[in-house]
Coordinates of C-alpha atoms and ligand atoms in Angstrom, one line a residue:
M1 CA 17.0 -116.6 -48.6
I2 CA 19.9 -115.1 -50.5
L3 CA 17.7 -115.0 -53.6
H4 CA 15.0 -113.2 -51.5
S5 CA 17.5 -110.7 -50.3
V6 CA 18.7 -110.1 -53.8
I7 CA 15.2 -109.6 -55.0
F8 CA 14.4 -107.4 -52.0
A9 CA 17.5 -105.3 -52.6
F10 CA 16.7 -105.1 -56.3
A11 CA 13.2 -104.0 -55.5
L12 CA 14.5 -101.3 -53.1
L13 CA 16.9 -100.1 -55.8
V14 CA 14.0 -99.9 -58.3
V15 CA 11.9 -98.0 -55.8
C16 CA 14.7 -95.6 -55.1
V17 CA 15.5 -95.0 -58.8
C18 CA 11.8 -94.4 -59.5
S19 CA 11.1 -91.9 -56.8
A20 CA 14.5 -90.1 -56.7
C21 CA 14.2 -86.5 -57.6
T22 CA 16.9 -83.9 -58.4
T23 CA 14.7 -80.8 -58.8
D24 CA 11.3 -79.5 -57.5
D25 CA 10.0 -79.9 -61.1
E26 CA 10.3 -83.7 -60.6
C27 CA 7.9 -83.1 -57.6
S28 CA 5.4 -81.6 -60.0
L29 CA 6.2 -78.2 -58.4
N30 CA 3.7 -79.4 -55.8
G31 CA 6.5 -79.9 -53.2
I32 CA 10.2 -79.7 -52.9
C33 CA 13.0 -82.2 -53.6
V34 CA 15.0 -82.8 -50.4
V35 CA 17.8 -85.4 -50.5
S36 CA 16.4 -87.0 -53.6
T37 CA 12.9 -87.3 -52.1
C38 CA 9.8 -85.2 -52.8
I39 CA 8.3 -83.6 -49.8
C40 CA 4.8 -82.8 -50.9
D41 CA 2.7 -79.7 -50.1
A42 CA -0.5 -80.4 -48.3
S43 CA -3.3 -81.9 -50.4
W44 CA -0.8 -83.6 -52.9
F45 CA 0.7 -87.0 -52.7
G46 CA 2.6 -89.6 -54.6
D47 CA 6.4 -90.1 -55.3
D48 CA 6.2 -87.0 -57.5
C49 CA 3.5 -85.1 -55.6
G50 CA 1.4 -85.4 -58.8
R51 CA -1.8 -86.7 -57.3
L52 CA -4.6 -84.8 -55.6
D53 CA -5.3 -86.3 -52.2
L54 CA -9.0 -86.7 -52.5
E55 CA -11.1 -87.4 -49.4
P56 CA -14.5 -89.0 -49.3
A57 CA -17.3 -86.7 -50.5
T58 CA -20.7 -86.5 -48.7
R59 CA -23.8 -87.6 -50.6
G60 CA -26.4 -84.8 -50.8
T61 CA -23.8 -82.0 -50.8
G62 CA -22.6 -80.0 -53.8
Y63 CA -25.4 -78.8 -56.2
N64 CA -27.5 -81.8 -57.2
Y65 CA -31.1 -81.1 -58.2
T66 CA -31.5 -83.5 -61.1
T67 CA -35.0 -84.7 -59.9
Y68 CA -36.5 -81.2 -59.7
T69 CA -39.3 -80.4 -62.1
D70 CA -41.4 -77.5 -63.2
P71 CA -44.3 -77.1 -65.7
S72 CA -42.1 -75.0 -67.9
Y73 CA -39.5 -77.7 -68.3
Y74 CA -39.1 -79.4 -71.7
N75 CA -37.3 -82.4 -70.3
T76 CA -36.8 -84.4 -67.1
R77 CA -33.1 -83.7 -66.3
G78 CA -34.1 -81.3 -63.4
N79 CA -31.7 -78.6 -62.6
S80 CA -28.8 -80.4 -64.1
S81 CA -25.5 -78.5 -63.9
W82 CA -21.9 -78.9 -64.9
G83 CA -19.5 -77.6 -62.3
G84 CA -19.0 -74.3 -60.6
Q85 CA -16.9 -72.2 -58.4
I86 CA -17.1 -71.8 -54.6
I87 CA -16.8 -68.2 -53.2
H88 CA -16.6 -67.5 -49.5
D89 CA -18.7 -64.4 -48.7
P90 CA -16.3 -61.6 -47.6
Q91 CA -18.8 -60.1 -45.2
D92 CA -20.6 -63.1 -43.8
P93 CA -18.2 -65.9 -42.8
A94 CA -21.0 -68.4 -42.5
L95 CA -22.1 -68.0 -46.1
F96 CA -20.7 -69.7 -49.2
H97 CA -21.7 -69.1 -52.8
L98 CA -21.5 -71.4 -55.7
L99 CA -21.6 -69.9 -59.2
V100 CA -22.7 -72.8 -61.3
D101 CA -23.3 -73.6 -65.0
Q102 CA -26.9 -74.8 -64.9
F103 CA -29.1 -76.1 -67.8
A104 CA -32.5 -74.4 -68.2
H105 CA -35.9 -76.0 -68.6
G106 CA -35.0 -79.5 -67.4
C107 CA -32.5 -79.9 -70.3
G108 CA -29.4 -81.9 -69.5
L109 CA -25.8 -81.7 -70.5
S110 CA -26.5 -82.6 -74.2
G111 CA -28.5 -79.3 -74.5
W112 CA -25.7 -77.3 -73.0
R113 CA -25.7 -75.0 -76.0
P114 CA -28.3 -73.3 -75.9
T115 CA -29.7 -73.9 -72.4
S116 CA -26.7 -73.3 -70.1
F117 CA -26.8 -70.2 -67.9
V118 CA -25.0 -69.0 -64.8
A119 CA -26.9 -69.4 -61.5
R120 CA -25.8 -68.4 -58.0
A121 CA -26.5 -70.9 -55.2
E122 CA -25.9 -70.5 -51.5
S123 CA -24.9 -72.7 -48.6
R124 CA -25.1 -71.9 -44.9
T125 CA -24.0 -75.4 -44.0
G126 CA -20.4 -75.0 -45.1
P127 CA -18.3 -74.9 -48.2
Q128 CA -19.4 -78.5 -49.3
G129 CA -23.0 -77.5 -49.3
P130 CA -25.6 -78.5 -50.2
Y131 CA -26.0 -75.3 -52.1
H132 CA -29.5 -74.0 -53.0
W133 CA -30.4 -71.9 -56.0
V134 CA -31.0 -68.2 -55.1
Q135 CA -30.4 -66.2 -58.2
N136 CA -30.0 -66.3 -62.0
V137 CA -26.8 -64.4 -62.7
T138 CA -27.2 -64.6 -66.5
G139 CA -29.7 -65.9 -69.0
S140 CA -28.8 -68.4 -71.8
F141 CA -26.5 -69.0 -73.5
R142 CA -23.7 -68.6 -70.9
H143 CA -21.3 -71.4 -69.9
N144 CA -17.9 -72.1 -68.4
T145 CA -18.3 -69.9 -65.4
Y146 CA -15.1 -68.8 -63.7
V147 CA -15.2 -66.1 -61.1
H148 CA -12.5 -64.6 -59.0
W149 CA -11.9 -61.6 -56.8
S150 CA -9.5 -59.0 -58.4
P151 CA -7.7 -57.3 -55.5
F152 CA -6.5 -54.5 -57.8
D153 CA -10.0 -53.7 -59.1
Q154 CA -11.8 -54.5 -55.9
K155 CA -14.3 -56.4 -58.0
Y156 CA -15.4 -59.9 -58.8
L157 CA -14.7 -60.8 -62.4
L158 CA -17.0 -63.3 -64.0
W159 CA -15.8 -65.1 -67.1
T160 CA -18.0 -67.2 -69.4
I161 CA -18.3 -68.3 -73.0
G162 CA -21.5 -67.6 -75.0
V163 CA -23.8 -65.0 -76.3
D164 CA -27.0 -63.5 -74.9
V165 CA -30.0 -65.0 -76.7
P166 CA -33.7 -65.3 -76.0
D167 CA -34.8 -68.1 -73.6
P168 CA -34.5 -71.4 -75.6
K169 CA -37.7 -72.9 -76.9
S170 CA -36.4 -76.5 -76.7
C171 CA -33.4 -78.5 -75.4
K172 CA -32.2 -79.0 -79.0
S173 CA -28.5 -78.5 -79.4
V174 CA -27.4 -75.4 -81.4
S175 CA -24.2 -75.4 -83.4
K176 CA -21.1 -73.5 -82.4
E177 CA -21.2 -71.7 -85.8
N178 CA -24.6 -70.2 -84.9
W179 CA -23.6 -69.2 -81.4
P180 CA -19.9 -68.7 -81.0
N181 CA -17.9 -69.3 -77.8
N182 CA -16.5 -65.8 -77.6
I183 CA -14.8 -65.5 -74.2
S184 CA -16.4 -62.7 -72.3
V185 CA -15.9 -61.0 -68.9
S186 CA -18.2 -59.0 -66.6
A187 CA -17.5 -57.3 -63.3
A188 CA -19.4 -56.6 -60.0
Q189 CA -18.5 -55.2 -56.6
D190 CA -20.7 -57.7 -54.9
I191 CA -21.0 -61.4 -55.7
K192 CA -24.8 -60.9 -55.7
G193 CA -24.4 -58.4 -58.5
P194 CA -25.3 -56.3 -60.4
W195 CA -22.9 -57.4 -63.1
T196 CA -21.7 -55.1 -66.0
P197 CA -22.6 -56.2 -69.5
F198 CA -20.3 -58.8 -70.9
H199 CA -17.2 -57.6 -72.7
I200 CA -15.7 -60.0 -75.3
T201 CA -12.0 -60.6 -74.7
I202 CA -10.7 -63.2 -77.1
N203 CA -11.9 -65.8 -79.6
G204 CA -11.5 -69.2 -78.2
T205 CA -13.1 -71.3 -75.5
N206 CA -12.7 -72.4 -71.9
P207 CA -11.3 -69.3 -70.2
A208 CA -9.2 -69.6 -67.0
P209 CA -8.1 -66.3 -65.6
W210 CA -5.8 -65.4 -62.8
P211 CA -4.8 -61.9 -61.6
L212 CA -1.1 -61.3 -61.6
Y213 CA -1.5 -59.0 -58.5
S214 CA 0.4 -59.8 -55.4
P215 CA 0.7 -57.7 -52.2
E216 CA 4.3 -57.0 -53.2
N217 CA 3.4 -56.1 -56.8
Q218 CA 0.0 -54.5 -57.0
T219 CA -0.3 -54.8 -60.7
S220 CA -3.6 -54.5 -62.7
K221 CA -2.2 -57.2 -65.1
I222 CA -4.2 -60.3 -65.6
T223 CA -3.6 -63.6 -67.4
L224 CA -6.3 -65.5 -69.3
I225 CA -5.6 -69.1 -70.3
A226 CA -7.8 -70.8 -72.9
E227 CA -8.1 -74.2 -74.6
D228 CA -4.8 -75.8 -75.6
L229 CA -3.1 -73.7 -72.9
R230 CA -3.1 -70.6 -75.1
I231 CA -1.9 -68.0 -72.6
F232 CA -2.9 -64.4 -72.9
T233 CA -2.1 -61.4 -70.8
A234 CA -3.7 -57.9 -70.5
E235 CA -2.8 -54.7 -68.7
R236 CA -6.3 -54.8 -67.2
W237 CA -9.2 -57.2 -67.2
D238 CA -11.0 -55.1 -69.8
A239 CA -8.0 -54.2 -71.9
K240 CA -6.7 -55.9 -75.0
Y241 CA -5.4 -59.5 -74.5
S242 CA -2.2 -60.6 -76.2
L243 CA -1.1 -64.2 -76.8
I244 CA 2.2 -65.0 -75.1
N245 CA 2.3 -68.8 -75.3
S246 CA 0.6 -72.0 -76.5
A247 CA 0.8 -75.6 -75.6
S248 CA 4.0 -77.2 -76.9
W249 CA 2.4 -80.6 -77.0
N250 CA 0.1 -82.3 -79.4
T251 CA -3.4 -81.1 -78.8
S252 CA -5.2 -83.0 -81.5
D253 CA -8.1 -85.3 -80.8
Y254 CA -7.1 -88.7 -79.4
S255 CA -3.5 -87.7 -79.0
R256 CA -1.9 -88.6 -75.7
T257 CA -2.1 -85.0 -74.6
W258 CA -5.7 -84.3 -75.6
A259 CA -7.1 -82.1 -72.9
E260 CA -9.7 -79.4 -72.4
D261 CA -11.1 -76.9 -69.8
P262 CA -7.9 -75.8 -68.0
F263 CA -8.3 -74.5 -64.4
V264 CA -5.2 -72.3 -63.6
W265 CA -3.5 -71.0 -60.5
R266 CA -0.3 -69.5 -59.3
D267 CA 1.0 -71.2 -56.1
K268 CA 2.6 -69.8 -53.0
R269 CA 6.1 -70.1 -54.7
G270 CA 4.9 -68.2 -57.7
H271 CA 4.8 -71.3 -59.9
W272 CA 2.0 -72.0 -62.3
H273 CA -0.4 -75.0 -62.5
A274 CA -3.3 -76.2 -64.5
L275 CA -5.7 -79.0 -63.9
A276 CA -7.6 -80.0 -67.0
H277 CA -10.1 -82.6 -68.2
W278 CA -7.8 -85.2 -69.8
M279 CA -9.8 -86.6 -72.6
I280 CA -11.6 -88.8 -72.7
D281 CA -14.1 -90.0 -70.2
I282 CA -15.2 -93.5 -69.5
V283 CA -17.4 -95.3 -72.1
E284 CA -16.9 -92.8 -74.8
K285 CA -15.2 -93.9 -78.0
N286 CA -16.7 -97.3 -78.4
G287 CA -16.8 -98.2 -74.8
T288 CA -13.1 -97.7 -74.3
K289 CA -12.3 -97.0 -70.6
Y290 CA -9.6 -94.5 -70.2
P291 CA -7.8 -94.8 -66.9
R292 CA -7.6 -91.0 -66.5
V293 CA -9.7 -87.9 -66.3
G294 CA -7.7 -85.2 -64.6
A295 CA -4.4 -84.0 -66.0
H296 CA -1.9 -81.7 -64.2
M297 CA 0.3 -79.3 -66.1
Y298 CA 2.9 -77.0 -64.5
A299 CA 5.6 -74.4 -65.2
R300 CA 8.0 -72.2 -63.2
T301 CA 6.9 -69.2 -65.2
L302 CA 3.7 -68.3 -67.1
E303 CA 5.7 -68.3 -70.4
G304 CA 6.8 -71.8 -69.7
E305 CA 8.3 -74.3 -70.4
W306 CA 5.1 -76.1 -69.3
T307 CA 5.1 -79.8 -68.5
F308 CA 2.1 -82.0 -69.2
K309 CA 2.3 -84.9 -66.8
L310 CA 1.2 -88.1 -68.5
Q311 CA -0.3 -89.4 -65.3
E312 CA -3.8 -88.8 -63.8
A313 CA -3.9 -86.3 -61.0
F314 CA -7.3 -87.7 -60.2
N315 CA -9.8 -90.0 -61.9
S316 CA -13.6 -90.5 -62.1
T317 CA -13.9 -92.8 -59.1
V318 CA -15.2 -91.1 -56.0
T319 CA -15.4 -92.5 -52.5
F320 CA -18.3 -91.3 -50.3
T321 CA -18.5 -90.9 -46.5
D322 CA -21.4 -93.5 -46.5
G323 CA -18.8 -96.1 -47.7
S324 CA -20.1 -96.2 -51.2
V325 CA -17.7 -95.9 -54.2
E326 CA -19.0 -94.6 -57.5
T327 CA -17.2 -94.4 -60.8
F328 CA -18.7 -91.7 -63.0
N329 CA -19.4 -91.8 -66.7
R330 CA -18.0 -88.3 -66.9
R331 CA -16.1 -86.1 -64.5
E332 CA -15.0 -82.8 -65.9
R333 CA -14.6 -79.1 -65.3
P334 CA -12.2 -79.4 -62.4
K335 CA -11.9 -76.3 -60.1
L336 CA -10.1 -76.0 -56.8
F337 CA -11.0 -73.9 -53.8
F338 CA -7.9 -72.9 -51.9
S339 CA -7.1 -72.0 -48.3
D340 CA -7.0 -68.3 -47.6
D341 CA -3.9 -68.4 -45.4
G342 CA -1.4 -67.6 -48.2
E343 CA -0.5 -71.3 -48.6
L344 CA -3.0 -71.9 -51.4
T345 CA -3.7 -75.4 -50.1
P346 CA -6.4 -77.0 -52.2
L347 CA -9.3 -77.7 -49.9
Y348 CA -12.1 -78.8 -52.3
L349 CA -12.3 -80.1 -55.8
V350 CA -15.5 -79.0 -57.6
S351 CA -16.4 -80.9 -60.8
G352 CA -19.3 -81.7 -63.1
V353 CA -20.3 -85.3 -62.9
Q354 CA -22.6 -87.7 -64.7
A355 CA -23.5 -91.2 -63.3
L356 CA -22.6 -94.3 -65.3
G357 CA -25.6 -95.2 -67.5
S358 CA -27.0 -91.7 -67.4
T359 CA -27.2 -90.1 -70.8
T360 CA -27.6 -86.4 -70.1
T361 CA -28.4 -85.8 -66.5
S362 CA -25.5 -84.2 -64.6
Y363 CA -24.7 -82.3 -61.4
T364 CA -22.0 -80.5 -59.5
L365 CA -19.9 -82.5 -57.0
I366 CA -17.8 -81.1 -54.3
Q367 CA -15.1 -83.3 -52.8
P368 CA -12.7 -82.4 -50.0
V369 CA -9.0 -82.6 -50.6
G370 CA -6.2 -83.4 -48.0
T371 CA -6.8 -82.6 -44.4
A372 CA -6.6 -78.8 -44.1
W373 CA -10.3 -78.5 -45.0
R374 CA -11.2 -79.9 -41.6
E375 CA -9.5 -77.1 -39.7
Y376 CA -10.9 -74.6 -42.2
E377 CA -14.5 -75.7 -41.6
A378 CA -14.0 -76.1 -37.8
A379 CA -12.6 -72.5 -37.6
L380 CA -15.8 -71.3 -39.3
G381 CA -18.0 -73.3 -36.9
F382 CA -19.1 -76.0 -39.3
Ligands
NAG1 C1 -27.4 -86.8 -56.8 O1 -28.8 -87.0 -56.9 C2 -29.2 -88.2 -57.4 C3 -30.7 -88.2 -57.6 O2 -31.3 -87.7 -56.5 C4 -28.7 -89.3 -56.4 O3 -29.1 -90.6 -56.9 C5 -27.2 -89.2 -56.2 O4 -26.8 -90.1 -55.2 C6 -26.8 -87.9 -55.8 N1 -25.4 -87.8 -55.7 C7 -24.7 -87.3 -54.7 C8 -23.2 -87.3 -54.8 O5 -25.2 -86.7 -53.8
NAG2 C1 -34.1 -74.8 -60.3 O1 -33.7 -73.7 -61.1 C2 -34.7 -72.7 -61.1 C3 -34.0 -71.5 -62.0 O2 -34.2 -71.8 -63.3 C4 -35.1 -72.2 -59.8 O3 -36.1 -71.3 -59.9 C5 -35.5 -73.3 -58.9 O4 -35.7 -72.8 -57.6 C6 -34.4 -74.4 -58.9 N1 -34.8 -75.5 -58.0 C7 -34.0 -76.1 -57.2 C8 -34.5 -77.2 -56.4 O5 -32.8 -75.8 -57.2
NAG3 C1 -33.2 -68.6 -65.0 O1 -32.7 -68.6 -66.3 C2 -33.1 -69.6 -67.2 C3 -32.3 -69.4 -68.5 O2 -32.6 -68.2 -69.1 C4 -34.6 -69.5 -67.4 O3 -35.1 -70.5 -68.2 C5 -35.3 -69.6 -66.0 O4 -36.7 -69.3 -66.2 C6 -34.7 -68.5 -65.1 N1 -35.3 -68.7 -63.8 C7 -35.7 -67.7 -63.1 C8 -36.3 -68.0 -61.8 O5 -35.5 -66.5 -63.4
NAG4 C1 -17.1 -64.4 -81.8 O1 -16.6 -65.6 -82.3 C2 -16.9 -65.8 -83.7 C3 -16.4 -67.2 -84.1 O2 -15.5 -67.7 -83.3 C4 -16.2 -64.7 -84.6 O3 -16.6 -64.9 -85.9 C5 -16.7 -63.4 -84.1 O4 -16.1 -62.3 -84.8 C6 -16.5 -63.2 -82.6 N1 -17.0 -61.9 -82.2 C7 -16.2 -61.0 -81.7 C8 -16.9 -59.7 -81.3 O5 -15.0 -61.2 -81.4
NAG5 C1 -12.4 -62.9 -83.4 O1 -12.3 -63.4 -84.8 C2 -12.9 -62.5 -85.7 C3 -12.8 -63.2 -87.1 O2 -11.5 -63.7 -87.3 C4 -12.3 -61.1 -85.7 O3 -13.0 -60.3 -86.6 C5 -12.5 -60.6 -84.3 O4 -11.8 -59.3 -84.2 C6 -11.9 -61.5 -83.3 N1 -12.2 -61.0 -81.9 C7 -11.2 -60.9 -81.0 C8 -11.7 -60.3 -79.7 O5 -10.1 -61.2 -81.1
NAG6 C1 4.7 -56.9 -61.5 O1 4.0 -57.9 -62.2 C2 3.8 -57.7 -63.6 C3 3.0 -58.8 -64.1 O2 3.6 -60.1 -63.9 C4 5.2 -57.6 -64.2 O3 5.0 -57.3 -65.6 C5 6.0 -56.5 -63.6 O4 7.3 -56.5 -64.1 C6 6.1 -56.7 -62.1 N1 6.7 -55.6 -61.4 C7 7.7 -55.7 -60.6 C8 8.2 -54.4 -60.0 O5 8.2 -56.8 -60.3
NAG7 C1 -0.8 -85.8 -82.8 O1 -1.7 -86.8 -82.4 C2 -2.5 -87.3 -83.5 C3 -3.5 -88.3 -82.9 O2 -2.8 -89.3 -82.1 C4 -1.5 -88.0 -84.5 O3 -2.3 -88.5 -85.6 C5 -0.5 -87.0 -85.0 O4 0.4 -87.6 -85.9 C6 0.2 -86.3 -83.9 N1 1.0 -85.2 -84.4 C7 2.3 -85.0 -84.0 C8 3.0 -83.9 -84.6 O5 2.8 -85.8 -83.2
NAG8 C1 -15.9 -101.3 -81.0 O1 -15.6 -102.3 -80.1 C2 -16.0 -103.6 -80.5 C3 -15.8 -104.6 -79.3 O2 -14.5 -104.4 -78.7 C4 -15.2 -104.0 -81.7 O3 -15.5 -105.3 -82.2 C5 -15.4 -103.0 -82.8 O4 -14.6 -103.2 -83.9 C6 -15.1 -101.6 -82.3 N1 -15.5 -100.6 -83.3 C7 -14.8 -99.5 -83.6 C8 -15.4 -98.6 -84.6 O5 -13.7 -99.3 -83.2
NAG9 C1 -9.2 -94.4 -60.0 O1 -8.1 -94.7 -59.1 C2 -8.4 -95.6 -58.1 C3 -7.2 -95.6 -57.1 O2 -6.1 -95.8 -57.8 C4 -8.8 -96.9 -58.7 O3 -9.1 -97.8 -57.6 C5 -9.9 -96.8 -59.6 O4 -10.2 -98.0 -60.3 C6 -9.6 -95.7 -60.7 N1 -10.8 -95.5 -61.5 C7 -10.7 -95.5 -62.8 C8 -12.0 -95.2 -63.5 O5 -9.7 -95.6 -63.4

């Protein structure tokens, strides 16, 4: 009995020591530290608020047309895709758009360079979809779609990597040397276009922009974050970009902090966050299972100091509303869709996924986060 009490007390002590915080940074800047305890913002959980509170996804939602075929297709991967971004239509509250990286001609993920292009899909059944193809936004080769509304410019800005090339004649992969990743931006008043010709901003890959505009500071300034958390800023979206910071951690392959494809946002307190694909996925590298796939990085200011949390913010296992649980071979390209009430509560996580055992077929999964998405959907009548 005494021994049990001692063990119990010791366990409590350990729990308290582990979870005690002294600053909001120890709550991953996803909450506040109150009397040594992290009070997490909506959609985040854990002792340190470092985990995304993912809810069950619904099968048949997202953008999943891997069985589609067409006589012009070179392969059988259907309309495979690799993540995208949800946009709520500003005029029509019942309409949601998904700008998605799709692979042309039935080619899958392995043919991403050359066949990736940007497509726009629509859903009238809510933000989770299913989304249906309505428009090609670009031809090949365009990948890494990131779109946001720029309040200063009163325009959508569309970011991609790639070059404009003729429609590919096969799914065969093309080298980066032949077709560079040059990060480019285009603008449009309407999400349905027309889009201006792409303007190259920086050399690099995996752009993640965020306007520095706020109602209090109506600046035209913009930030653009690329691979290895290289942070650039520009006076305007189409002006010259200057490097202001780079990741302070080891970014080499197979290092503990090897990550790619950052998704960046500034939260309601003005702090900065990134979600990234924390290398590497399941069954790569000789069948090694890595118990991670989504990394979270954060900083009080854009210039840093940034913290790379060595803990998964989410992983490749997804629970579905039908009760099934699926662990994906790959789950990458994380992008959040936030509430529009000024709280920036994450409502959905969009990612590119590939089933275990699948070599190159892939699709875009949308998974709700936390609980606020329920009210968001209900208020829109879904
Ligand atoms: C995606 O589509 C495939 C093929 O139709 C299906 O097996 C799979 O369950 C779908 N996944 C989701 C999440 O809807
Ligand atoms: C597949 O993508 C093509 C665009 O290349 C489009 O014409 C077709 O409607 C799409 N099919 C489905 C089922 O999404
Ligand atoms: C969409 O773009 C892809 C890539 O350029 C092309 O293969 C496909 O035919 C286009 N589809 C339509 C309907 O324009
Ligand atoms: C595009 O990228 C390549 C290689 O990264 C570089 O050689 C080329 O100069 C870039 N083009 C422009 C216009 O920046
Ligand atoms: C990209 O790199 C090339 C070669 O180093 C350089 O000529 C070009 O100006 C760079 N482009 C940008 C936008 O920085
Ligand atoms: C507005 O924001 C920009 C970009 O962050 C910054 O450079 C500028 O100093 C800010 N202006 C004021 C008045 O705070
Ligand atoms: C970075 O990580 C790589 C791979 O683990 C390792 O070989 C290298 O020594 C590391 N470099 C530093 C400066 O820690
Ligand atoms: C791959 O894994 C197998 C089984 O664990 C092991 O025997 C083999 O040495 C590994 N190969 C490499 C290149 O690491
Ligand atoms: C992901 O996390 C869940 C919950 O902790 C766990 O059950 C699952 O095994 C993890 N999946 C992977 C691939 O690590």
